[in-house]
Amino acid sequence: MKVAVLGATGPTGLQVVHQALANGYEVRALVRDPDKMAAQVQHENLQIHKVDLSSPDDLVEPMSGVEAVLSSLGARGGIWTPCSLYTDTMPHIVTAMRKAGVKRLVCITSWGAKDEEGLPWVISWFLKPTFLRNVLANMGQMEDYLAEHCSDINYTVVRPPGLTNKPSTEQEVQTREGQYVTDAANSIPRAQLAGFMLHCLTTNDYDNKMVAVGLAK
């Protein structure tokens, strides 16, 4: 399988790249800084492409011929820091996918991108009103864009809780079509999230769905 990975130099994106290569995939890393990518991963099945996410046409050629696009693009939180990364980039990603003839997309948002009864208190009463308020709001807007304007794209939006750099556990990833996973821990290893993203390419279970993921407490 050939896949294109956005956000490939970030901690989650690197996990996606490493695991995809380990699975025998051909990977195209679409990045702003090719030297940074090359310093972290070198593999015969890895192609590194410098791209400008503000230009859909810049994404078309490196996406051409791939079977799926995986995006682990992420923004930093902050009480006063505006965030438009998700709504700025996703229309360009989708436009490029259409031009390149790619239908499959797996991307990341977060628990609590939208309000839902039962959200863990740390999200609804602390993170959403403060440090992550702008990031989560923009993630929710991106989810709306996919739902309302991308019926021709087979997308899976993966909503994880907090991310850690710990090794993967032996626990099975639990899923729920909602804003959180009931009775799950408030964090998940990035490696396990990356593994689930790649798993979504091997099953139809999560086609055109937005699913929260988590590990049992």
mmCIF file with all atom_site columns, C-alpha atoms in Angstrom:
data_model
loop_
_atom_site.group_PDB
_atom_site.id
_atom_site.type_symbol
_atom_site.label_atom_id
_atom_site.label_alt_id
_atom_site.label_comp_id
_atom_site.label_asym_id
_atom_site.label_entity_id
_atom_site.label_seq_id
_atom_site.pdbx_PDB_ins_code
_atom_site.Cartn_x
_atom_site.Cartn_y
_atom_site.Cartn_z
_atom_site.occupancy
_atom_site.B_iso_or_equiv
_atom_site.pdbx_formal_charge
_atom_site.auth_seq_id
_atom_site.auth_comp_id
_atom_site.auth_asym_id
_atom_site.auth_atom_id
_atom_site.pdbx_PDB_model_num
ATOM 1   C CA . MET A 1 1   ? 0.000   0.000  0.000  1.00 0.00 ? 1   MET A CA 1
ATOM 2   C CA . LYS A 1 2   ? 1.139   3.531  -0.771 1.00 0.00 ? 2   LYS A CA 1
ATOM 3   C CA . VAL A 1 3   ? 0.223   6.231  1.732  1.00 0.00 ? 3   VAL A CA 1
ATOM 4   C CA . ALA A 1 4   ? 0.875   9.941  2.117  1.00 0.00 ? 4   ALA A CA 1
ATOM 5   C CA . VAL A 1 5   ? 1.498   11.232 5.642  1.00 0.00 ? 5   VAL A CA 1
ATOM 6   C CA . LEU A 1 6   ? 0.969   14.838 6.693  1.00 0.00 ? 6   LEU A CA 1
ATOM 7   C CA . GLY A 1 7   ? 2.473   16.060 9.947  1.00 0.00 ? 7   GLY A CA 1
ATOM 8   C CA . ALA A 1 8   ? 5.143   13.410 9.495  1.00 0.00 ? 8   ALA A CA 1
ATOM 9   C CA . THR A 1 9   ? 7.835   15.198 11.525 1.00 0.00 ? 9   THR A CA 1
ATOM 10  C CA . GLY A 1 10  ? 5.641   15.524 14.612 1.00 0.00 ? 10  GLY A CA 1
ATOM 11  C CA . PRO A 1 11  ? 5.719   12.924 17.398 1.00 0.00 ? 11  PRO A CA 1
ATOM 12  C CA . THR A 1 12  ? 2.521   11.187 16.270 1.00 0.00 ? 12  THR A CA 1
ATOM 13  C CA . GLY A 1 13  ? 3.333   11.490 12.570 1.00 0.00 ? 13  GLY A CA 1
ATOM 14  C CA . LEU A 1 14  ? 6.717   9.887  13.114 1.00 0.00 ? 14  LEU A CA 1
ATOM 15  C CA . GLN A 1 15  ? 4.989   6.923  14.734 1.00 0.00 ? 15  GLN A CA 1
ATOM 16  C CA . VAL A 1 16  ? 2.696   6.644  11.715 1.00 0.00 ? 16  VAL A CA 1
ATOM 17  C CA . VAL A 1 17  ? 5.679   6.728  9.347  1.00 0.00 ? 17  VAL A CA 1
ATOM 18  C CA . HIS A 1 18  ? 7.723   4.177  11.307 1.00 0.00 ? 18  HIS A CA 1
ATOM 19  C CA . GLN A 1 19  ? 4.836   1.737  11.668 1.00 0.00 ? 19  GLN A CA 1
ATOM 20  C CA . ALA A 1 20  ? 3.723   2.102  8.055  1.00 0.00 ? 20  ALA A CA 1
ATOM 21  C CA . LEU A 1 21  ? 7.251   1.332  6.871  1.00 0.00 ? 21  LEU A CA 1
ATOM 22  C CA . ALA A 1 22  ? 7.456   -1.607 9.269  1.00 0.00 ? 22  ALA A CA 1
ATOM 23  C CA . ASN A 1 23  ? 4.235   -2.921 7.717  1.00 0.00 ? 23  ASN A CA 1
ATOM 24  C CA . GLY A 1 24  ? 5.812   -2.821 4.276  1.00 0.00 ? 24  GLY A CA 1
ATOM 25  C CA . TYR A 1 25  ? 3.986   0.278  3.049  1.00 0.00 ? 25  TYR A CA 1
ATOM 26  C CA . GLU A 1 26  ? 5.455   2.786  0.641  1.00 0.00 ? 26  GLU A CA 1
ATOM 27  C CA . VAL A 1 27  ? 5.330   6.103  2.470  1.00 0.00 ? 27  VAL A CA 1
ATOM 28  C CA . ARG A 1 28  ? 5.386   9.629  1.129  1.00 0.00 ? 28  ARG A CA 1
ATOM 29  C CA . ALA A 1 29  ? 6.065   12.144 3.879  1.00 0.00 ? 29  ALA A CA 1
ATOM 30  C CA . LEU A 1 30  ? 4.646   15.538 2.946  1.00 0.00 ? 30  LEU A CA 1
ATOM 31  C CA . VAL A 1 31  ? 6.524   18.055 5.086  1.00 0.00 ? 31  VAL A CA 1
ATOM 32  C CA . ARG A 1 32  ? 7.663   21.665 5.300  1.00 0.00 ? 32  ARG A CA 1
ATOM 33  C CA . ASP A 1 33  ? 11.244  20.733 6.234  1.00 0.00 ? 33  ASP A CA 1
ATOM 34  C CA . PRO A 1 34  ? 12.648  17.716 4.329  1.00 0.00 ? 34  PRO A CA 1
ATOM 35  C CA . ASP A 1 35  ? 15.968  17.925 6.166  1.00 0.00 ? 35  ASP A CA 1
ATOM 36  C CA . LYS A 1 36  ? 14.216  17.494 9.514  1.00 0.00 ? 36  LYS A CA 1
ATOM 37  C CA . MET A 1 37  ? 12.404  14.444 8.174  1.00 0.00 ? 37  MET A CA 1
ATOM 38  C CA . ALA A 1 38  ? 15.541  12.922 6.674  1.00 0.00 ? 38  ALA A CA 1
ATOM 39  C CA . ALA A 1 39  ? 17.382  13.360 9.964  1.00 0.00 ? 39  ALA A CA 1
ATOM 40  C CA . GLN A 1 40  ? 14.764  11.282 11.753 1.00 0.00 ? 40  GLN A CA 1
ATOM 41  C CA . VAL A 1 41  ? 13.880  8.519  9.285  1.00 0.00 ? 41  VAL A CA 1
ATOM 42  C CA . GLN A 1 42  ? 15.724  6.949  6.374  1.00 0.00 ? 42  GLN A CA 1
ATOM 43  C CA . HIS A 1 43  ? 14.233  3.995  4.519  1.00 0.00 ? 43  HIS A CA 1
ATOM 44  C CA . GLU A 1 44  ? 14.190  2.702  0.970  1.00 0.00 ? 44  GLU A CA 1
ATOM 45  C CA . ASN A 1 45  ? 10.378  2.859  0.950  1.00 0.00 ? 45  ASN A CA 1
ATOM 46  C CA . LEU A 1 46  ? 10.226  6.448  2.202  1.00 0.00 ? 46  LEU A CA 1
ATOM 47  C CA . GLN A 1 47  ? 9.915   9.411  -0.136 1.00 0.00 ? 47  GLN A CA 1
ATOM 48  C CA . ILE A 1 48  ? 10.136  12.905 1.343  1.00 0.00 ? 48  ILE A CA 1
ATOM 49  C CA . HIS A 1 49  ? 8.313   15.759 -0.375 1.00 0.00 ? 49  HIS A CA 1
ATOM 50  C CA . LYS A 1 50  ? 8.516   19.414 0.561  1.00 0.00 ? 50  LYS A CA 1
ATOM 51  C CA . VAL A 1 51  ? 5.017   20.900 0.411  1.00 0.00 ? 51  VAL A CA 1
ATOM 52  C CA . ASP A 1 52  ? 3.197   24.125 1.162  1.00 0.00 ? 52  ASP A CA 1
ATOM 53  C CA . LEU A 1 53  ? -0.101  23.336 2.878  1.00 0.00 ? 53  LEU A CA 1
ATOM 54  C CA . SER A 1 54  ? -1.500  26.694 1.831  1.00 0.00 ? 54  SER A CA 1
ATOM 55  C CA . SER A 1 55  ? -1.361  25.567 -1.815 1.00 0.00 ? 55  SER A CA 1
ATOM 56  C CA . PRO A 1 56  ? -3.571  22.616 -2.832 1.00 0.00 ? 56  PRO A CA 1
ATOM 57  C CA . ASP A 1 57  ? -1.737  22.314 -6.147 1.00 0.00 ? 57  ASP A CA 1
ATOM 58  C CA . ASP A 1 58  ? 1.504   21.754 -4.222 1.00 0.00 ? 58  ASP A CA 1
ATOM 59  C CA . LEU A 1 59  ? -0.013  18.597 -2.709 1.00 0.00 ? 59  LEU A CA 1
ATOM 60  C CA . VAL A 1 60  ? -1.404  16.998 -5.844 1.00 0.00 ? 60  VAL A CA 1
ATOM 61  C CA . GLU A 1 61  ? 1.744   15.448 -7.296 1.00 0.00 ? 61  GLU A CA 1
ATOM 62  C CA . PRO A 1 62  ? 2.989   13.784 -4.077 1.00 0.00 ? 62  PRO A CA 1
ATOM 63  C CA . MET A 1 63  ? -0.527  12.476 -3.426 1.00 0.00 ? 63  MET A CA 1
ATOM 64  C CA . SER A 1 64  ? -0.923  11.032 -6.908 1.00 0.00 ? 64  SER A CA 1
ATOM 65  C CA . GLY A 1 65  ? -0.864  7.244  -6.870 1.00 0.00 ? 65  GLY A CA 1
ATOM 66  C CA . VAL A 1 66  ? -1.340  6.801  -3.129 1.00 0.00 ? 66  VAL A CA 1
ATOM 67  C CA . GLU A 1 67  ? -4.243  4.811  -1.718 1.00 0.00 ? 67  GLU A CA 1
ATOM 68  C CA . ALA A 1 68  ? -4.732  6.862  1.433  1.00 0.00 ? 68  ALA A CA 1
ATOM 69  C CA . VAL A 1 69  ? -3.780  10.099 3.151  1.00 0.00 ? 69  VAL A CA 1
ATOM 70  C CA . LEU A 1 70  ? -3.078  10.089 6.886  1.00 0.00 ? 70  LEU A CA 1
ATOM 71  C CA . SER A 1 71  ? -2.932  13.424 8.676  1.00 0.00 ? 71  SER A CA 1
ATOM 72  C CA . SER A 1 72  ? -1.478  13.894 12.128 1.00 0.00 ? 72  SER A CA 1
ATOM 73  C CA . LEU A 1 73  ? -1.287  17.672 11.826 1.00 0.00 ? 73  LEU A CA 1
ATOM 74  C CA . GLY A 1 74  ? -1.621  19.313 15.194 1.00 0.00 ? 74  GLY A CA 1
ATOM 75  C CA . ALA A 1 75  ? -1.674  22.764 16.774 1.00 0.00 ? 75  ALA A CA 1
ATOM 76  C CA . ARG A 1 76  ? -0.423  23.975 20.128 1.00 0.00 ? 76  ARG A CA 1
ATOM 77  C CA . GLY A 1 77  ? -2.963  25.080 22.688 1.00 0.00 ? 77  GLY A CA 1
ATOM 78  C CA . GLY A 1 78  ? -3.079  28.371 24.533 1.00 0.00 ? 78  GLY A CA 1
ATOM 79  C CA . ILE A 1 79  ? -5.708  30.470 26.276 1.00 0.00 ? 79  ILE A CA 1
ATOM 80  C CA . TRP A 1 80  ? -5.068  33.487 24.066 1.00 0.00 ? 80  TRP A CA 1
ATOM 81  C CA . THR A 1 81  ? -3.571  31.697 21.049 1.00 0.00 ? 81  THR A CA 1
ATOM 82  C CA . PRO A 1 82  ? -5.913  31.678 18.029 1.00 0.00 ? 82  PRO A CA 1
ATOM 83  C CA . CYS A 1 83  ? -6.163  28.426 16.082 1.00 0.00 ? 83  CYS A CA 1
ATOM 84  C CA . SER A 1 84  ? -7.265  27.955 12.494 1.00 0.00 ? 84  SER A CA 1
ATOM 85  C CA . LEU A 1 85  ? -4.833  25.215 11.442 1.00 0.00 ? 85  LEU A CA 1
ATOM 86  C CA . TYR A 1 86  ? -7.479  22.552 10.945 1.00 0.00 ? 86  TYR A CA 1
ATOM 87  C CA . THR A 1 87  ? -9.909  24.627 8.903  1.00 0.00 ? 87  THR A CA 1
ATOM 88  C CA . ASP A 1 88  ? -7.063  26.295 7.003  1.00 0.00 ? 88  ASP A CA 1
ATOM 89  C CA . THR A 1 89  ? -5.512  23.015 5.880  1.00 0.00 ? 89  THR A CA 1
ATOM 90  C CA . MET A 1 90  ? -8.300  20.464 5.483  1.00 0.00 ? 90  MET A CA 1
ATOM 91  C CA . PRO A 1 91  ? -10.001 22.147 2.493  1.00 0.00 ? 91  PRO A CA 1
ATOM 92  C CA . HIS A 1 92  ? -6.630  22.223 0.734  1.00 0.00 ? 92  HIS A CA 1
ATOM 93  C CA . ILE A 1 93  ? -5.939  18.582 1.606  1.00 0.00 ? 93  ILE A CA 1
ATOM 94  C CA . VAL A 1 94  ? -9.350  17.495 0.306  1.00 0.00 ? 94  VAL A CA 1
ATOM 95  C CA . THR A 1 95  ? -9.001  19.582 -2.859 1.00 0.00 ? 95  THR A CA 1
ATOM 96  C CA . ALA A 1 96  ? -5.636  17.968 -3.578 1.00 0.00 ? 96  ALA A CA 1
ATOM 97  C CA . MET A 1 97  ? -7.026  14.501 -2.873 1.00 0.00 ? 97  MET A CA 1
ATOM 98  C CA . ARG A 1 98  ? -9.813  15.070 -5.371 1.00 0.00 ? 98  ARG A CA 1
ATOM 99  C CA . LYS A 1 99  ? -7.399  16.248 -8.030 1.00 0.00 ? 99  LYS A CA 1
ATOM 100 C CA . ALA A 1 100 ? -5.089  13.295 -7.330 1.00 0.00 ? 100 ALA A CA 1
ATOM 101 C CA . GLY A 1 101 ? -7.958  10.789 -7.297 1.00 0.00 ? 101 GLY A CA 1
ATOM 102 C CA . VAL A 1 102 ? -7.462  9.727  -3.665 1.00 0.00 ? 102 VAL A CA 1
ATOM 103 C CA . LYS A 1 103 ? -10.583 8.811  -1.705 1.00 0.00 ? 103 LYS A CA 1
ATOM 104 C CA . ARG A 1 104 ? -9.338  7.550  1.700  1.00 0.00 ? 104 ARG A CA 1
ATOM 105 C CA . LEU A 1 105 ? -8.476  9.914  4.541  1.00 0.00 ? 105 LEU A CA 1
ATOM 106 C CA . VAL A 1 106 ? -7.623  9.244  8.187  1.00 0.00 ? 106 VAL A CA 1
ATOM 107 C CA . CYS A 1 107 ? -7.055  12.270 10.407 1.00 0.00 ? 107 CYS A CA 1
ATOM 108 C CA . ILE A 1 108 ? -6.919  13.199 14.086 1.00 0.00 ? 108 ILE A CA 1
ATOM 109 C CA . THR A 1 109 ? -8.911  15.552 16.267 1.00 0.00 ? 109 THR A CA 1
ATOM 110 C CA . SER A 1 110 ? -9.493  14.962 19.984 1.00 0.00 ? 110 SER A CA 1
ATOM 111 C CA . TRP A 1 111 ? -11.889 13.993 22.710 1.00 0.00 ? 111 TRP A CA 1
ATOM 112 C CA . GLY A 1 112 ? -14.183 16.939 23.319 1.00 0.00 ? 112 GLY A CA 1
ATOM 113 C CA . ALA A 1 113 ? -13.892 18.710 19.987 1.00 0.00 ? 113 ALA A CA 1
ATOM 114 C CA . LYS A 1 114 ? -17.662 19.046 20.381 1.00 0.00 ? 114 LYS A CA 1
ATOM 115 C CA . ASP A 1 115 ? -19.731 19.151 23.547 1.00 0.00 ? 115 ASP A CA 1
ATOM 116 C CA . GLU A 1 116 ? -21.333 15.931 24.715 1.00 0.00 ? 116 GLU A CA 1
ATOM 117 C CA . GLU A 1 117 ? -22.933 14.952 27.977 1.00 0.00 ? 117 GLU A CA 1
ATOM 118 C CA . GLY A 1 118 ? -20.616 12.855 30.095 1.00 0.00 ? 118 GLY A CA 1
ATOM 119 C CA . LEU A 1 119 ? -17.307 14.301 28.901 1.00 0.00 ? 119 LEU A CA 1
ATOM 120 C CA . PRO A 1 120 ? -14.587 13.875 31.558 1.00 0.00 ? 120 PRO A CA 1
ATOM 121 C CA . TRP A 1 121 ? -14.635 16.893 33.830 1.00 0.00 ? 121 TRP A CA 1
ATOM 122 C CA . VAL A 1 122 ? -11.003 17.753 33.093 1.00 0.00 ? 122 VAL A CA 1
ATOM 123 C CA . ILE A 1 123 ? -12.005 18.384 29.480 1.00 0.00 ? 123 ILE A CA 1
ATOM 124 C CA . SER A 1 124 ? -15.382 20.061 29.917 1.00 0.00 ? 124 SER A CA 1
ATOM 125 C CA . TRP A 1 125 ? -14.521 22.178 32.961 1.00 0.00 ? 125 TRP A CA 1
ATOM 126 C CA . PHE A 1 126 ? -10.797 22.832 32.552 1.00 0.00 ? 126 PHE A CA 1
ATOM 127 C CA . LEU A 1 127 ? -9.266  22.241 29.119 1.00 0.00 ? 127 LEU A CA 1
ATOM 128 C CA . LYS A 1 128 ? -12.175 23.388 26.925 1.00 0.00 ? 128 LYS A CA 1
ATOM 129 C CA . PRO A 1 129 ? -12.584 26.745 28.695 1.00 0.00 ? 129 PRO A CA 1
ATOM 130 C CA . THR A 1 130 ? -8.829  27.397 28.965 1.00 0.00 ? 130 THR A CA 1
ATOM 131 C CA . PHE A 1 131 ? -5.736  25.993 27.265 1.00 0.00 ? 131 PHE A CA 1
ATOM 132 C CA . LEU A 1 132 ? -7.446  23.978 24.524 1.00 0.00 ? 132 LEU A CA 1
ATOM 133 C CA . ARG A 1 133 ? -10.506 26.111 23.904 1.00 0.00 ? 133 ARG A CA 1
ATOM 134 C CA . ASN A 1 134 ? -9.350  27.473 20.540 1.00 0.00 ? 134 ASN A CA 1
ATOM 135 C CA . VAL A 1 135 ? -7.757  24.232 19.355 1.00 0.00 ? 135 VAL A CA 1
ATOM 136 C CA . LEU A 1 136 ? -10.794 22.101 20.209 1.00 0.00 ? 136 LEU A CA 1
ATOM 137 C CA . ALA A 1 137 ? -13.172 24.611 18.656 1.00 0.00 ? 137 ALA A CA 1
ATOM 138 C CA . ASN A 1 138 ? -11.207 24.579 15.409 1.00 0.00 ? 138 ASN A CA 1
ATOM 139 C CA . MET A 1 139 ? -11.071 20.782 15.411 1.00 0.00 ? 139 MET A CA 1
ATOM 140 C CA . GLY A 1 140 ? -14.854 20.765 15.712 1.00 0.00 ? 140 GLY A CA 1
ATOM 141 C CA . GLN A 1 141 ? -15.151 23.155 12.791 1.00 0.00 ? 141 GLN A CA 1
ATOM 142 C CA . MET A 1 142 ? -12.975 20.855 10.694 1.00 0.00 ? 142 MET A CA 1
ATOM 143 C CA . GLU A 1 143 ? -15.177 17.906 11.607 1.00 0.00 ? 143 GLU A CA 1
ATOM 144 C CA . ASP A 1 144 ? -18.197 19.919 10.434 1.00 0.00 ? 144 ASP A CA 1
ATOM 145 C CA . TYR A 1 145 ? -16.451 20.668 7.144  1.00 0.00 ? 145 TYR A CA 1
ATOM 146 C CA . LEU A 1 146 ? -15.809 16.983 6.487  1.00 0.00 ? 146 LEU A CA 1
ATOM 147 C CA . ALA A 1 147 ? -19.365 15.998 7.409  1.00 0.00 ? 147 ALA A CA 1
ATOM 148 C CA . GLU A 1 148 ? -21.029 18.753 5.387  1.00 0.00 ? 148 GLU A CA 1
ATOM 149 C CA . HIS A 1 149 ? -18.793 19.095 2.332  1.00 0.00 ? 149 HIS A CA 1
ATOM 150 C CA . CYS A 1 150 ? -16.888 15.839 1.841  1.00 0.00 ? 150 CYS A CA 1
ATOM 151 C CA . SER A 1 151 ? -19.429 13.123 1.097  1.00 0.00 ? 151 SER A CA 1
ATOM 152 C CA . ASP A 1 152 ? -17.177 11.973 -1.753 1.00 0.00 ? 152 ASP A CA 1
ATOM 153 C CA . ILE A 1 153 ? -14.253 11.358 0.637  1.00 0.00 ? 153 ILE A CA 1
ATOM 154 C CA . ASN A 1 154 ? -14.086 8.162  2.705  1.00 0.00 ? 154 ASN A CA 1
ATOM 155 C CA . TYR A 1 155 ? -12.848 9.794  5.884  1.00 0.00 ? 155 TYR A CA 1
ATOM 156 C CA . THR A 1 156 ? -12.200 8.491  9.363  1.00 0.00 ? 156 THR A CA 1
ATOM 157 C CA . VAL A 1 157 ? -11.751 11.093 12.087 1.00 0.00 ? 157 VAL A CA 1
ATOM 158 C CA . VAL A 1 158 ? -9.963  9.595  15.084 1.00 0.00 ? 158 VAL A CA 1
ATOM 159 C CA . ARG A 1 159 ? -10.564 11.345 18.407 1.00 0.00 ? 159 ARG A CA 1
ATOM 160 C CA . PRO A 1 160 ? -7.954  10.399 21.018 1.00 0.00 ? 160 PRO A CA 1
ATOM 161 C CA . PRO A 1 161 ? -7.635  11.598 24.619 1.00 0.00 ? 161 PRO A CA 1
ATOM 162 C CA . GLY A 1 162 ? -4.319  13.051 25.814 1.00 0.00 ? 162 GLY A CA 1
ATOM 163 C CA . LEU A 1 163 ? -1.260  11.673 24.028 1.00 0.00 ? 163 LEU A CA 1
ATOM 164 C CA . THR A 1 164 ? 1.866   10.271 25.667 1.00 0.00 ? 164 THR A CA 1
ATOM 165 C CA . ASN A 1 165 ? 5.208   9.052  24.378 1.00 0.00 ? 165 ASN A CA 1
ATOM 166 C CA . LYS A 1 166 ? 4.993   5.805  26.345 1.00 0.00 ? 166 LYS A CA 1
ATOM 167 C CA . PRO A 1 167 ? 5.323   2.453  24.542 1.00 0.00 ? 167 PRO A CA 1
ATOM 168 C CA . SER A 1 168 ? 2.212   0.746  23.248 1.00 0.00 ? 168 SER A CA 1
ATOM 169 C CA . THR A 1 169 ? 0.360   -1.375 25.771 1.00 0.00 ? 169 THR A CA 1
ATOM 170 C CA . GLU A 1 170 ? -1.161  -4.794 25.180 1.00 0.00 ? 170 GLU A CA 1
ATOM 171 C CA . GLN A 1 171 ? -4.628  -3.360 25.730 1.00 0.00 ? 171 GLN A CA 1
ATOM 172 C CA . GLU A 1 172 ? -6.998  -3.316 22.773 1.00 0.00 ? 172 GLU A CA 1
ATOM 173 C CA . VAL A 1 173 ? -8.029  0.137  21.601 1.00 0.00 ? 173 VAL A CA 1
ATOM 174 C CA . GLN A 1 174 ? -11.669 0.765  22.447 1.00 0.00 ? 174 GLN A CA 1
ATOM 175 C CA . THR A 1 175 ? -13.824 2.887  20.147 1.00 0.00 ? 175 THR A CA 1
ATOM 176 C CA . ARG A 1 176 ? -17.050 4.831  20.339 1.00 0.00 ? 176 ARG A CA 1
ATOM 177 C CA . GLU A 1 177 ? -18.838 7.027  17.823 1.00 0.00 ? 177 GLU A CA 1
ATOM 178 C CA . GLY A 1 178 ? -18.871 10.028 20.095 1.00 0.00 ? 178 GLY A CA 1
ATOM 179 C CA . GLN A 1 179 ? -16.678 12.614 21.767 1.00 0.00 ? 179 GLN A CA 1
ATOM 180 C CA . TYR A 1 180 ? -15.077 10.268 24.296 1.00 0.00 ? 180 TYR A CA 1
ATOM 181 C CA . VAL A 1 181 ? -14.869 6.604  25.302 1.00 0.00 ? 181 VAL A CA 1
ATOM 182 C CA . THR A 1 182 ? -16.827 5.739  28.416 1.00 0.00 ? 182 THR A CA 1
ATOM 183 C CA . ASP A 1 183 ? -14.696 4.479  31.330 1.00 0.00 ? 183 ASP A CA 1
ATOM 184 C CA . ALA A 1 184 ? -11.447 4.881  29.368 1.00 0.00 ? 184 ALA A CA 1
ATOM 185 C CA . ALA A 1 185 ? -8.194  6.405  30.581 1.00 0.00 ? 185 ALA A CA 1
ATOM 186 C CA . ASN A 1 186 ? -7.527  10.060 29.815 1.00 0.00 ? 186 ASN A CA 1
ATOM 187 C CA . SER A 1 187 ? -4.420  9.278  27.752 1.00 0.00 ? 187 SER A CA 1
ATOM 188 C CA . ILE A 1 188 ? -3.155  6.909  25.082 1.00 0.00 ? 188 ILE A CA 1
ATOM 189 C CA . PRO A 1 189 ? 0.381   6.293  23.729 1.00 0.00 ? 189 PRO A CA 1
ATOM 190 C CA . ARG A 1 190 ? 1.045   7.978  20.397 1.00 0.00 ? 190 ARG A CA 1
ATOM 191 C CA . ALA A 1 191 ? 2.380   4.669  19.113 1.00 0.00 ? 191 ALA A CA 1
ATOM 192 C CA . GLN A 1 192 ? -0.952  2.997  19.832 1.00 0.00 ? 192 GLN A CA 1
ATOM 193 C CA . LEU A 1 193 ? -2.873  5.838  18.194 1.00 0.00 ? 193 LEU A CA 1
ATOM 194 C CA . ALA A 1 194 ? -0.689  5.536  15.088 1.00 0.00 ? 194 ALA A CA 1
ATOM 195 C CA . GLY A 1 195 ? -1.321  1.810  15.001 1.00 0.00 ? 195 GLY A CA 1
ATOM 196 C CA . PHE A 1 196 ? -5.070  2.390  15.120 1.00 0.00 ? 196 PHE A CA 1
ATOM 197 C CA . MET A 1 197 ? -4.874  4.943  12.304 1.00 0.00 ? 197 MET A CA 1
ATOM 198 C CA . LEU A 1 198 ? -3.134  2.390  10.110 1.00 0.00 ? 198 LEU A CA 1
ATOM 199 C CA . HIS A 1 199 ? -5.602  -0.291 11.194 1.00 0.00 ? 199 HIS A CA 1
ATOM 200 C CA . CYS A 1 200 ? -8.397  1.887  9.806  1.00 0.00 ? 200 CYS A CA 1
ATOM 201 C CA . LEU A 1 201 ? -6.935  1.287  6.337  1.00 0.00 ? 201 LEU A CA 1
ATOM 202 C CA . THR A 1 202 ? -7.366  -2.469 6.673  1.00 0.00 ? 202 THR A CA 1
ATOM 203 C CA . THR A 1 203 ? -11.056 -2.559 7.625  1.00 0.00 ? 203 THR A CA 1
ATOM 204 C CA . ASN A 1 204 ? -14.329 -0.962 6.575  1.00 0.00 ? 204 ASN A CA 1
ATOM 205 C CA . ASP A 1 205 ? -15.507 -0.677 10.175 1.00 0.00 ? 205 ASP A CA 1
ATOM 206 C CA . TYR A 1 206 ? -14.602 2.994  10.458 1.00 0.00 ? 206 TYR A CA 1
ATOM 207 C CA . ASP A 1 207 ? -15.445 4.229  6.965  1.00 0.00 ? 207 ASP A CA 1
ATOM 208 C CA . ASN A 1 208 ? -17.080 7.668  7.008  1.00 0.00 ? 208 ASN A CA 1
ATOM 209 C CA . LYS A 1 209 ? -17.093 7.741  10.782 1.00 0.00 ? 209 LYS A CA 1
ATOM 210 C CA . MET A 1 210 ? -15.793 9.938  13.575 1.00 0.00 ? 210 MET A CA 1
ATOM 211 C CA . VAL A 1 211 ? -14.701 7.698  16.415 1.00 0.00 ? 211 VAL A CA 1
ATOM 212 C CA . ALA A 1 212 ? -13.285 8.343  19.847 1.00 0.00 ? 212 ALA A CA 1
ATOM 213 C CA . VAL A 1 213 ? -10.551 5.948  20.927 1.00 0.00 ? 213 VAL A CA 1
ATOM 214 C CA . GLY A 1 214 ? -9.218  5.030  24.346 1.00 0.00 ? 214 GLY A CA 1
ATOM 215 C CA . LEU A 1 215 ? -7.755  2.384  26.593 1.00 0.00 ? 215 LEU A CA 1
ATOM 216 C CA . ALA A 1 216 ? -9.478  0.805  29.580 1.00 0.00 ? 216 ALA A CA 1
ATOM 217 C CA . LYS A 1 217 ? -8.513  2.329  32.916 1.00 0.00 ? 217 LYS A CA 1
#
